[in-house]
PDB file of C-alpha atoms in Angstrom:
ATOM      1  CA  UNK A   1     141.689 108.792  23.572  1.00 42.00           C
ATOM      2  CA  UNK A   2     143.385 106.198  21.677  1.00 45.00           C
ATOM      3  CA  UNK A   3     146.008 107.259  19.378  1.00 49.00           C
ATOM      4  CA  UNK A   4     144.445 104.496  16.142  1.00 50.00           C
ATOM      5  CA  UNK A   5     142.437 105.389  12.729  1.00 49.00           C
ATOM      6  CA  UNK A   6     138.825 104.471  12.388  1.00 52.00           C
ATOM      7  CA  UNK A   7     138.030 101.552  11.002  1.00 51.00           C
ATOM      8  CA  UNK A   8     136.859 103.312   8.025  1.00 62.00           C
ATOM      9  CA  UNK A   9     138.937 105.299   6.456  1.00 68.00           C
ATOM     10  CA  UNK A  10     137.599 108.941   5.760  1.00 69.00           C
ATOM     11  CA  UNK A  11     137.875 109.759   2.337  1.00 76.00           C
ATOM     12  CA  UNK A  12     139.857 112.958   1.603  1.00 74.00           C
ATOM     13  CA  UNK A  13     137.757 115.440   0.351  1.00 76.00           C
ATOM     14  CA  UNK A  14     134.852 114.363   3.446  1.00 79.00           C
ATOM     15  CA  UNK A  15     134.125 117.140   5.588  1.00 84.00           C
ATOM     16  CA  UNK A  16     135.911 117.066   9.002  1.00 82.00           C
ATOM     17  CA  UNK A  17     133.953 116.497  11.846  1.00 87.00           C
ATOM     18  CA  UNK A  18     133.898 118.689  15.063  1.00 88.00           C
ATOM     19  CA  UNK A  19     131.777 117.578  18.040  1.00 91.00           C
ATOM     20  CA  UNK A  20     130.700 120.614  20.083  1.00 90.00           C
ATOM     21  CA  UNK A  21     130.052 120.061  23.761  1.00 84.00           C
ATOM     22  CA  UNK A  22     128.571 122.708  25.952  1.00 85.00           C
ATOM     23  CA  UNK A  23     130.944 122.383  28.965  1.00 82.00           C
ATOM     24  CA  UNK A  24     134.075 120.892  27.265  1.00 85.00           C
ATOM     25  CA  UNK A  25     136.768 120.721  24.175  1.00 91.00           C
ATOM     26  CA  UNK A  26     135.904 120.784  20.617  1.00 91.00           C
ATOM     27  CA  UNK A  27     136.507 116.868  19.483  1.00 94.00           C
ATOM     28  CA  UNK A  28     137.709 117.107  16.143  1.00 93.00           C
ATOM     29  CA  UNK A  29     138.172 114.224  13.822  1.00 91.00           C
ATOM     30  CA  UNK A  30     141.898 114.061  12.724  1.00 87.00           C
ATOM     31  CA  UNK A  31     145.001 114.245  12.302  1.00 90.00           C
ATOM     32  CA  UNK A  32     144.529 118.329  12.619  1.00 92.00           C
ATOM     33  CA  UNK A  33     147.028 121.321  12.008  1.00 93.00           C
ATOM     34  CA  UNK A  34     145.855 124.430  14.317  1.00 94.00           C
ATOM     35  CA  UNK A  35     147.031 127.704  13.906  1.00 94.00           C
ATOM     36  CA  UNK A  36     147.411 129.650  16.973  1.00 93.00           C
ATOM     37  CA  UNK A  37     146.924 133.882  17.437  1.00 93.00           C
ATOM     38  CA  UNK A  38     150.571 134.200  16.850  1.00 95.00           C
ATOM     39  CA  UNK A  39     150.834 132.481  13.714  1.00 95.00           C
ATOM     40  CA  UNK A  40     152.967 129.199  14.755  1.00 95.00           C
ATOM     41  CA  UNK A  41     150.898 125.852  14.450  1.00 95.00           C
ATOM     42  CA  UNK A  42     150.880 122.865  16.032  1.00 95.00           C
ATOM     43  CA  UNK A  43     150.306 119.478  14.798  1.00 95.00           C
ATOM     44  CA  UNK A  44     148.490 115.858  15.969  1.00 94.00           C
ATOM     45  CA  UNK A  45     148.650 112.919  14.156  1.00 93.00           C
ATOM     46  CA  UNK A  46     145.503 111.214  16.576  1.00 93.00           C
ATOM     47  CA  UNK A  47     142.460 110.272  14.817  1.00 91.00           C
ATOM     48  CA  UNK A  48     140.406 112.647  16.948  1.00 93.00           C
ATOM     49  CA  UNK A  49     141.765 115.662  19.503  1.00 94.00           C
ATOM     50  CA  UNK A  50     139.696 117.599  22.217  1.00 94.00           C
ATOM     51  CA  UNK A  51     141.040 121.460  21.644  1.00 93.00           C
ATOM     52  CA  UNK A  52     140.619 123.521  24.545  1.00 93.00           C
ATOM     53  CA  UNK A  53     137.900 126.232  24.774  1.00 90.00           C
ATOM     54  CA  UNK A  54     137.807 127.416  28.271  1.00 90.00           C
ATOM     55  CA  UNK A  55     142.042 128.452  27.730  1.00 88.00           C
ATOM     56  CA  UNK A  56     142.838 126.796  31.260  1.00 89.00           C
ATOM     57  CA  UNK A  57     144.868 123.980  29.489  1.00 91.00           C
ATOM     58  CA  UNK A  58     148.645 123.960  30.277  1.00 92.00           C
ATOM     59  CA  UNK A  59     148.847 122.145  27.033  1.00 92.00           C
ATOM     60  CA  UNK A  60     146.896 124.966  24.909  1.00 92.00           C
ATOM     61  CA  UNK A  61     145.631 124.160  22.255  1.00 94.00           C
ATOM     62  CA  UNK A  62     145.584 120.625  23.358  1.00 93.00           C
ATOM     63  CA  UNK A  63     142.427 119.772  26.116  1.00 92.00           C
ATOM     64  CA  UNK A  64     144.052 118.880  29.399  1.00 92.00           C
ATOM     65  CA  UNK A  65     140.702 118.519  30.954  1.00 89.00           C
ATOM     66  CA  UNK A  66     141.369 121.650  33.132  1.00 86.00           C
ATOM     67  CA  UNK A  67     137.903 122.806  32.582  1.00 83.00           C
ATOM     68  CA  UNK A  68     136.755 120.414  35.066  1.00 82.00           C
ATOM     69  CA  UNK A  69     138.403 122.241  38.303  1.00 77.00           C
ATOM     70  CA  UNK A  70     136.468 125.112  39.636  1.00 61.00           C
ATOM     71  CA  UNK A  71     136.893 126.576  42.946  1.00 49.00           C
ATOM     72  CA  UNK A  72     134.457 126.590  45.849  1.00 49.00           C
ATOM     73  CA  UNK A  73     131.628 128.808  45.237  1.00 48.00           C
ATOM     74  CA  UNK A  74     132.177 129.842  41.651  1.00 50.00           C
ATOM     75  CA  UNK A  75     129.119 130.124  39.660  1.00 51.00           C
ATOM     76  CA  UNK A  76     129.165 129.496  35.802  1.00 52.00           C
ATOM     77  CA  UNK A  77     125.517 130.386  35.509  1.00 50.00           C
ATOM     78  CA  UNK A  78     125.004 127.321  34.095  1.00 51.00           C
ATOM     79  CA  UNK A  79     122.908 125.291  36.674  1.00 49.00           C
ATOM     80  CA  UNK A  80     120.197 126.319  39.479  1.00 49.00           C
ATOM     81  CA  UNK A  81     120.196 128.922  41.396  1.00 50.00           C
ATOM     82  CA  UNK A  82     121.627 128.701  45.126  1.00 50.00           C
ATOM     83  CA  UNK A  83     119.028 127.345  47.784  1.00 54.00           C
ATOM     84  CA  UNK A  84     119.902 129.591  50.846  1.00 49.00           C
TER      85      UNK A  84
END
């Protein structure tokens, strides 16, 4: 993700924009403040962050793409059933 505005600036009192995808991060327009369970927050400047859903992240909050490793035989329910 390139760390650059939009070409159009958002105006400040537009709704944020959070892109939900069903086997990924949330991809939130920015820059974003998130407030974790503890009560500490973190901060990103970049016009748009992925935040981590799945928790595997080493950089939690931050998406590290971790949710793309599984191991061998794992099934997420997601897609067909086994042939076999």
């Amino acid at each position: 993700m390139p760390n650059s505005p939009s070409d159009v600036p958002r105006p400040a009192d537009a709704p944020r924009r959070i892109k939900v995808q069903r086997r990924g991060p949330l991809l939130v327009e920015g820059p974003v403040e998130v407030e974790l369970e503890d009560g500490t927050t973190v901060f990103s400047d970049r016009f748009r962050v992925a935040l981590c859903t799945c928790r595997r992240s080493r950089r939690f909050p931050w998406c590290d793409t971790s949710h793309r490793v599984r191991s061998s035989g794992a099934d997420d329910g997601d897609g067909p059933p086994a042939k076999g």
